[in-house]
Amino acid sequence: MLVSKYFVWFIIYSFMGWIYESTYCTIRKHHWENRGFLHGPIVPIYGVGALLASILFSEFPISGMQEASNLKIFLICFFGSIVLEYTTSWALEKLFHAYWWDYSNVICNINGRVCLPASIGFGLAGILVVRVIYPFVSGMTHDTNVYLMEALSLVFMFLFGMDMALTVSALTNFAKNFNRIESEINEQIASAYEKLDTKAADAIGNMIEKSEQIQESAFVRKELAEEKAAALRERLTKERLESLFLSSSAAQKSTLLSIQGFKRSKDGNELRQRMRTMIDEKRHNRQK
């Protein structure tokens, strides 16, 4: 019964988080934003955070917690949100080479994963959860029939599990196809570069009449090959990524459109940046 109750609370909190997140982003971007990692109307990280706050400050008889002041609740939720948000962002990026939020342009951020304004907001939200939302949710489920609560939790678990499986499957398949495309493009570019270099060498070699022209012609040959190889890479990248997106299922497309960016790296990744640009374009066109 206890596990069922907490799971139902988790779903309720996650749904409330989805409402807040989608509403906030819709207002900020002036078009509908269906936020979240999953397909359904829930954002699990909000559910986890709110459930932990409810258990810590109200459910478990921990000394000093049930009578905690608003300042104490704020500080614990402030630092707790930093740990939860950073580890979740890191884990998602490690597993799927993508991220669903980015604070890089916000002041006082850490690797774009957490930032001071958001953590302050979560600290204040913790007070709201403990003082207002938890009593409401607890009261709503307190008198619910035991068997009904068990049934609800089983239904929610089934739907949540299916959603999670679909999302993970879509991301895993995408990652495999993405790596395959990246490898194929690199191989084609290397092959094309060699051919371009050979053809350019033959064409320019016929024009060489003086020995002092050799060094200059070699430079021209290299520049020509690199320029054509870059143009070829751009064309191949665009064609392959467009084909990958169009061949994806509706569930995979929905998952891709929820991604805010791909794996952060100091040297960057041209293919991933191109994919991010394409997804942004698709997302923008969908809103028209």
GROMACS .gro file of C-alpha atoms in nm:
model
  288
    1MET     CA    1   0.000   0.000   0.000
    2LEU     CA    2   0.279   0.241   0.090
    3VAL     CA    3   0.466   0.183  -0.237
    4SER     CA    4   0.144   0.220  -0.437
    5LYS     CA    5   0.060   0.546  -0.262
    6TYR     CA    6   0.404   0.692  -0.322
    7PHE     CA    7   0.400   0.590  -0.687
    8VAL     CA    8   0.062   0.756  -0.741
    9TRP     CA    9   0.202   1.068  -0.573
   10PHE     CA   10   0.504   1.051  -0.801
   11ILE     CA   11   0.278   1.047  -1.108
   12ILE     CA   12   0.067   1.336  -0.975
   13TYR     CA   13   0.374   1.545  -0.898
   14SER     CA   14   0.525   1.460  -1.237
   15PHE     CA   15   0.205   1.570  -1.409
   16MET     CA   16   0.205   1.898  -1.217
   17GLY     CA   17   0.568   1.947  -1.319
   18TRP     CA   18   0.475   1.887  -1.682
   19ILE     CA   19   0.199   2.149  -1.660
   20TYR     CA   20   0.439   2.403  -1.511
   21GLU     CA   21   0.726   2.326  -1.749
   22SER     CA   22   0.513   2.326  -2.064
   23THR     CA   23   0.325   2.641  -1.963
   24TYR     CA   24   0.642   2.830  -1.876
   25CYS     CA   25   0.821   2.732  -2.199
   26THR     CA   26   0.511   2.802  -2.409
   27ILE     CA   27   0.482   3.154  -2.268
   28ARG     CA   28   0.855   3.218  -2.310
   29LYS     CA   29   0.875   3.090  -2.668
   30HIS     CA   30   0.530   3.210  -2.780
   31HIS     CA   31   0.427   2.869  -2.913
   32TRP     CA   32   0.321   2.537  -2.763
   33GLU     CA   33   0.604   2.339  -2.606
   34ASN     CA   34   0.537   1.983  -2.495
   35ARG     CA   35   0.817   1.950  -2.247
   36GLY     CA   36   0.962   1.638  -2.095
   37PHE     CA   37   1.181   1.338  -2.157
   38LEU     CA   38   0.887   1.102  -2.211
   39HIS     CA   39   0.591   1.105  -2.451
   40GLY     CA   40   0.325   1.127  -2.181
   41PRO     CA   41   0.229   1.442  -1.986
   42ILE     CA   42   0.478   1.388  -1.705
   43VAL     CA   43   0.824   1.516  -1.617
   44PRO     CA   44   0.975   1.253  -1.382
   45ILE     CA   45   1.245   1.476  -1.234
   46TYR     CA   46   0.973   1.697  -1.081
   47GLY     CA   47   0.798   1.389  -0.948
   48VAL     CA   48   1.116   1.260  -0.786
   49GLY     CA   49   1.201   1.596  -0.629
   50ALA     CA   50   0.852   1.664  -0.494
   51LEU     CA   51   0.811   1.309  -0.364
   52LEU     CA   52   1.145   1.323  -0.181
   53ALA     CA   53   1.048   1.657  -0.026
   54SER     CA   54   0.711   1.517   0.086
   55ILE     CA   55   0.870   1.209   0.241
   56LEU     CA   56   1.155   1.397   0.405
   57PHE     CA   57   0.956   1.679   0.561
   58SER     CA   58   0.621   1.515   0.630
   59GLU     CA   59   0.608   1.138   0.594
   60PHE     CA   60   0.911   1.007   0.782
   61PRO     CA   61   0.953   1.083   1.154
   62ILE     CA   62   1.297   1.239   1.113
   63SER     CA   63   1.395   1.465   1.401
   64GLY     CA   64   1.362   1.833   1.317
   65MET     CA   65   1.215   1.779   0.971
   66GLN     CA   66   0.842   1.781   1.032
   67GLU     CA   67   0.874   2.112   1.217
   68ALA     CA   68   1.124   2.257   0.970
   69SER     CA   69   1.112   2.629   0.905
   70ASN     CA   70   1.061   2.768   0.557
   71LEU     CA   71   1.429   2.867   0.546
   72LYS     CA   72   1.537   2.512   0.628
   73ILE     CA   73   1.304   2.370   0.363
   74PHE     CA   74   1.435   2.621   0.110
   75LEU     CA   75   1.801   2.543   0.175
   76ILE     CA   76   1.757   2.166   0.165
   77CYS     CA   77   1.550   2.182  -0.153
   78PHE     CA   78   1.792   2.434  -0.305
   79PHE     CA   79   2.096   2.210  -0.264
   80GLY     CA   80   1.895   1.893  -0.324
   81SER     CA   81   1.774   2.025  -0.660
   82ILE     CA   82   2.132   2.099  -0.764
   83VAL     CA   83   2.235   1.740  -0.694
   84LEU     CA   84   1.924   1.592  -0.857
   85GLU     CA   85   1.930   1.812  -1.167
   86TYR     CA   86   2.304   1.783  -1.227
   87THR     CA   87   2.317   1.405  -1.188
   88THR     CA   88   2.007   1.357  -1.404
   89SER     CA   89   2.148   1.578  -1.681
   90TRP     CA   90   2.485   1.401  -1.664
   91ALA     CA   91   2.324   1.055  -1.671
   92LEU     CA   92   2.098   1.135  -1.967
   93GLU     CA   93   2.387   1.281  -2.163
   94LYS     CA   94   2.609   0.984  -2.077
   95LEU     CA   95   2.344   0.733  -2.183
   96PHE     CA   96   2.194   0.904  -2.487
   97HIS     CA   97   2.453   1.168  -2.587
   98ALA     CA   98   2.185   1.437  -2.564
   99TYR     CA   99   2.044   1.683  -2.314
  100TRP     CA  100   1.693   1.812  -2.249
  101TRP     CA  101   1.778   2.143  -2.081
  102ASP     CA  102   2.068   2.382  -2.109
  103TYR     CA  103   2.155   2.672  -1.877
  104SER     CA  104   2.471   2.773  -2.063
  105ASN     CA  105   2.336   3.123  -2.127
  106VAL     CA  106   2.212   3.173  -1.770
  107ILE     CA  107   2.425   3.339  -1.504
  108CYS     CA  108   2.598   3.126  -1.241
  109ASN     CA  109   2.559   2.796  -1.424
  110ILE     CA  110   2.768   2.480  -1.385
  111ASN     CA  111   2.841   2.316  -1.721
  112GLY     CA  112   2.498   2.424  -1.842
  113ARG     CA  113   2.337   2.158  -1.620
  114VAL     CA  114   2.232   2.369  -1.320
  115CYS     CA  115   2.217   2.741  -1.251
  116LEU     CA  116   2.154   2.970  -0.956
  117PRO     CA  117   1.816   3.118  -1.069
  118ALA     CA  118   1.667   2.774  -1.137
  119SER     CA  119   1.796   2.632  -0.807
  120ILE     CA  120   1.647   2.927  -0.619
  121GLY     CA  121   1.318   2.859  -0.797
  122PHE     CA  122   1.329   2.493  -0.696
  123GLY     CA  123   1.407   2.593  -0.338
  124LEU     CA  124   1.096   2.812  -0.331
  125ALA     CA  125   0.899   2.537  -0.505
  126GLY     CA  126   1.001   2.305  -0.222
  127ILE     CA  127   0.826   2.531   0.027
  128LEU     CA  128   0.517   2.532  -0.196
  129VAL     CA  129   0.520   2.152  -0.215
  130VAL     CA  130   0.559   2.097   0.159
  131ARG     CA  131   0.313   2.365   0.272
  132VAL     CA  132   0.045   2.349   0.001
  133ILE     CA  133   0.073   2.075  -0.261
  134TYR     CA  134   0.162   1.785  -0.030
  135PRO     CA  135  -0.135   1.842   0.205
  136PHE     CA  136  -0.365   1.859  -0.099
  137VAL     CA  137  -0.229   1.540  -0.262
  138SER     CA  138  -0.212   1.355   0.069
  139GLY     CA  139  -0.569   1.449   0.156
  140MET     CA  140  -0.692   1.354  -0.190
  141THR     CA  141  -0.549   1.001  -0.164
  142HIS     CA  142  -0.594   0.947   0.211
  143ASP     CA  143  -0.949   0.815   0.193
  144THR     CA  144  -0.904   0.630  -0.135
  145ASN     CA  145  -0.997   0.263  -0.122
  146VAL     CA  146  -0.693   0.037  -0.079
  147TYR     CA  147  -0.779  -0.177  -0.380
  148LEU     CA  148  -0.846   0.128  -0.594
  149MET     CA  149  -0.508   0.271  -0.496
  150GLU     CA  150  -0.338  -0.057  -0.588
  151ALA     CA  151  -0.521  -0.064  -0.922
  152LEU     CA  152  -0.429   0.297  -0.999
  153SER     CA  153  -0.064   0.236  -0.919
  154LEU     CA  154  -0.055  -0.074  -1.143
  155VAL     CA  155  -0.213   0.116  -1.432
  156PHE     CA  156   0.027   0.408  -1.387
  157MET     CA  157   0.324   0.171  -1.360
  158PHE     CA  158   0.223  -0.003  -1.682
  159LEU     CA  159   0.178   0.324  -1.874
  160PHE     CA  160   0.497   0.472  -1.730
  161GLY     CA  161   0.693   0.157  -1.813
  162MET     CA  162   0.561   0.151  -2.170
  163ASP     CA  163   0.644   0.517  -2.218
  164MET     CA  164   0.992   0.470  -2.077
  165ALA     CA  165   1.052   0.165  -2.299
  166LEU     CA  166   0.939   0.350  -2.614
  167THR     CA  167   1.155   0.651  -2.533
  168VAL     CA  168   1.468   0.451  -2.452
  169SER     CA  169   1.417   0.235  -2.762
  170ALA     CA  170   1.381   0.543  -2.983
  171LEU     CA  171   1.693   0.706  -2.841
  172THR     CA  172   1.897   0.385  -2.858
  173ASN     CA  173   1.804   0.321  -3.221
  174PHE     CA  174   1.876   0.681  -3.308
  175ALA     CA  175   2.218   0.666  -3.142
  176LYS     CA  176   2.307   0.351  -3.340
  177ASN     CA  177   2.196   0.503  -3.671
  178PHE     CA  178   2.367   0.830  -3.587
  179ASN     CA  179   2.701   0.659  -3.521
  180ARG     CA  180   2.663   0.455  -3.840
  181ILE     CA  181   2.597   0.768  -4.046
  182GLU     CA  182   2.889   0.947  -3.885
  183SER     CA  183   3.122   0.659  -3.972
  184GLU     CA  184   2.993   0.632  -4.330
  185ILE     CA  185   3.032   1.005  -4.395
  186ASN     CA  186   3.388   1.002  -4.263
  187GLU     CA  187   3.474   0.708  -4.488
  188GLN     CA  188   3.319   0.871  -4.794
  189ILE     CA  189   3.494   1.200  -4.724
  190ALA     CA  190   3.830   1.026  -4.687
  191SER     CA  191   3.778   0.841  -5.015
  192ALA     CA  192   3.657   1.153  -5.196
  193TYR     CA  193   3.947   1.357  -5.056
  194GLU     CA  194   4.198   1.113  -5.202
  195LYS     CA  195   4.028   1.120  -5.543
  196LEU     CA  196   4.004   1.499  -5.546
  197ASP     CA  197   4.365   1.529  -5.441
  198THR     CA  198   4.478   1.295  -5.721
  199LYS     CA  199   4.273   1.469  -5.990
  200ALA     CA  200   4.385   1.812  -5.878
  201ALA     CA  201   4.745   1.696  -5.875
  202ASP     CA  202   4.721   1.568  -6.232
  203ALA     CA  203   4.551   1.883  -6.359
  204ILE     CA  204   4.788   2.123  -6.191
  205GLY     CA  205   5.093   1.907  -6.256
  206ASN     CA  206   5.044   1.949  -6.630
  207MET     CA  207   5.061   2.325  -6.586
  208ILE     CA  208   5.390   2.325  -6.400
  209GLU     CA  209   5.675   2.447  -6.612
  210LYS     CA  210   5.913   2.594  -6.361
  211SER     CA  211   6.055   2.430  -6.048
  212GLU     CA  212   5.967   2.727  -5.824
  213GLN     CA  213   5.598   2.669  -5.903
  214ILE     CA  214   5.595   2.327  -5.736
  215GLN     CA  215   5.544   2.451  -5.380
  216GLU     CA  216   5.270   2.692  -5.482
  217SER     CA  217   5.085   2.428  -5.687
  218ALA     CA  218   5.093   2.186  -5.396
  219PHE     CA  219   4.929   2.448  -5.175
  220VAL     CA  220   4.663   2.521  -5.439
  221ARG     CA  221   4.600   2.149  -5.481
  222LYS     CA  222   4.550   2.103  -5.109
  223GLU     CA  223   4.317   2.404  -5.080
  224LEU     CA  224   4.108   2.283  -5.373
  225ALA     CA  225   4.073   1.934  -5.231
  226GLU     CA  226   3.980   2.062  -4.885
  227GLU     CA  227   3.722   2.303  -5.026
  228LYS     CA  228   3.551   2.034  -5.233
  229ALA     CA  229   3.567   1.785  -4.946
  230ALA     CA  230   3.401   2.037  -4.713
  231ALA     CA  231   3.121   2.098  -4.965
  232LEU     CA  232   3.076   1.723  -5.005
  233ARG     CA  233   3.062   1.672  -4.628
  234GLU     CA  234   2.795   1.941  -4.593
  235ARG     CA  235   2.582   1.784  -4.867
  236LEU     CA  236   2.620   1.429  -4.737
  237THR     CA  237   2.549   1.534  -4.379
  238LYS     CA  238   2.231   1.718  -4.474
  239GLU     CA  239   2.105   1.433  -4.692
  240ARG     CA  240   2.181   1.157  -4.441
  241LEU     CA  241   2.033   1.340  -4.142
  242GLU     CA  242   1.721   1.435  -4.335
  243SER     CA  243   1.682   1.073  -4.443
  244LEU     CA  244   1.734   0.952  -4.085
  245PHE     CA  245   1.466   1.186  -3.953
  246LEU     CA  246   1.212   1.107  -4.227
  247SER     CA  247   1.259   0.731  -4.184
  248SER     CA  248   1.202   0.756  -3.807
  249SER     CA  249   0.871   0.650  -3.652
  250ALA     CA  250   0.630   0.904  -3.506
  251ALA     CA  251   0.748   0.812  -3.155
  252GLN     CA  252   1.112   0.856  -3.254
  253LYS     CA  253   1.040   1.194  -3.415
  254SER     CA  254   0.858   1.310  -3.103
  255THR     CA  255   1.154   1.205  -2.888
  256LEU     CA  256   1.405   1.379  -3.115
  257LEU     CA  257   1.203   1.702  -3.116
  258SER     CA  258   1.210   1.709  -2.735
  259ILE     CA  259   1.591   1.713  -2.734
  260GLN     CA  260   1.744   2.055  -2.671
  261GLY     CA  261   2.095   1.964  -2.782
  262PHE     CA  262   2.354   1.692  -2.820
  263LYS     CA  263   2.654   1.587  -2.616
  264ARG     CA  264   2.865   1.878  -2.501
  265SER     CA  265   3.233   1.865  -2.589
  266LYS     CA  266   3.517   2.113  -2.589
  267ASP     CA  267   3.605   2.056  -2.953
  268GLY     CA  268   3.243   2.029  -3.062
  269ASN     CA  269   3.103   1.784  -3.315
  270GLU     CA  270   3.000   1.903  -3.659
  271LEU     CA  271   2.750   1.626  -3.725
  272ARG     CA  272   2.578   1.663  -3.389
  273GLN     CA  273   2.559   2.040  -3.429
  274ARG     CA  274   2.409   1.993  -3.774
  275MET     CA  275   2.154   1.755  -3.628
  276ARG     CA  276   2.066   2.005  -3.358
  277THR     CA  277   2.013   2.276  -3.622
  278MET     CA  278   1.790   2.045  -3.825
  279ILE     CA  279   1.582   1.953  -3.520
  280ASP     CA  280   1.541   2.321  -3.433
  281GLU     CA  281   1.419   2.384  -3.788
  282LYS     CA  282   1.174   2.093  -3.770
  283ARG     CA  283   1.047   2.211  -3.432
  284HIS     CA  284   1.001   2.565  -3.565
  285ASN     CA  285   0.821   2.446  -3.880
  286ARG     CA  286   0.588   2.229  -3.672
  287GLN     CA  287   0.473   2.537  -3.479
  288LYS     CA  288   0.372   2.726  -3.797
   0.00000   0.00000   0.00000
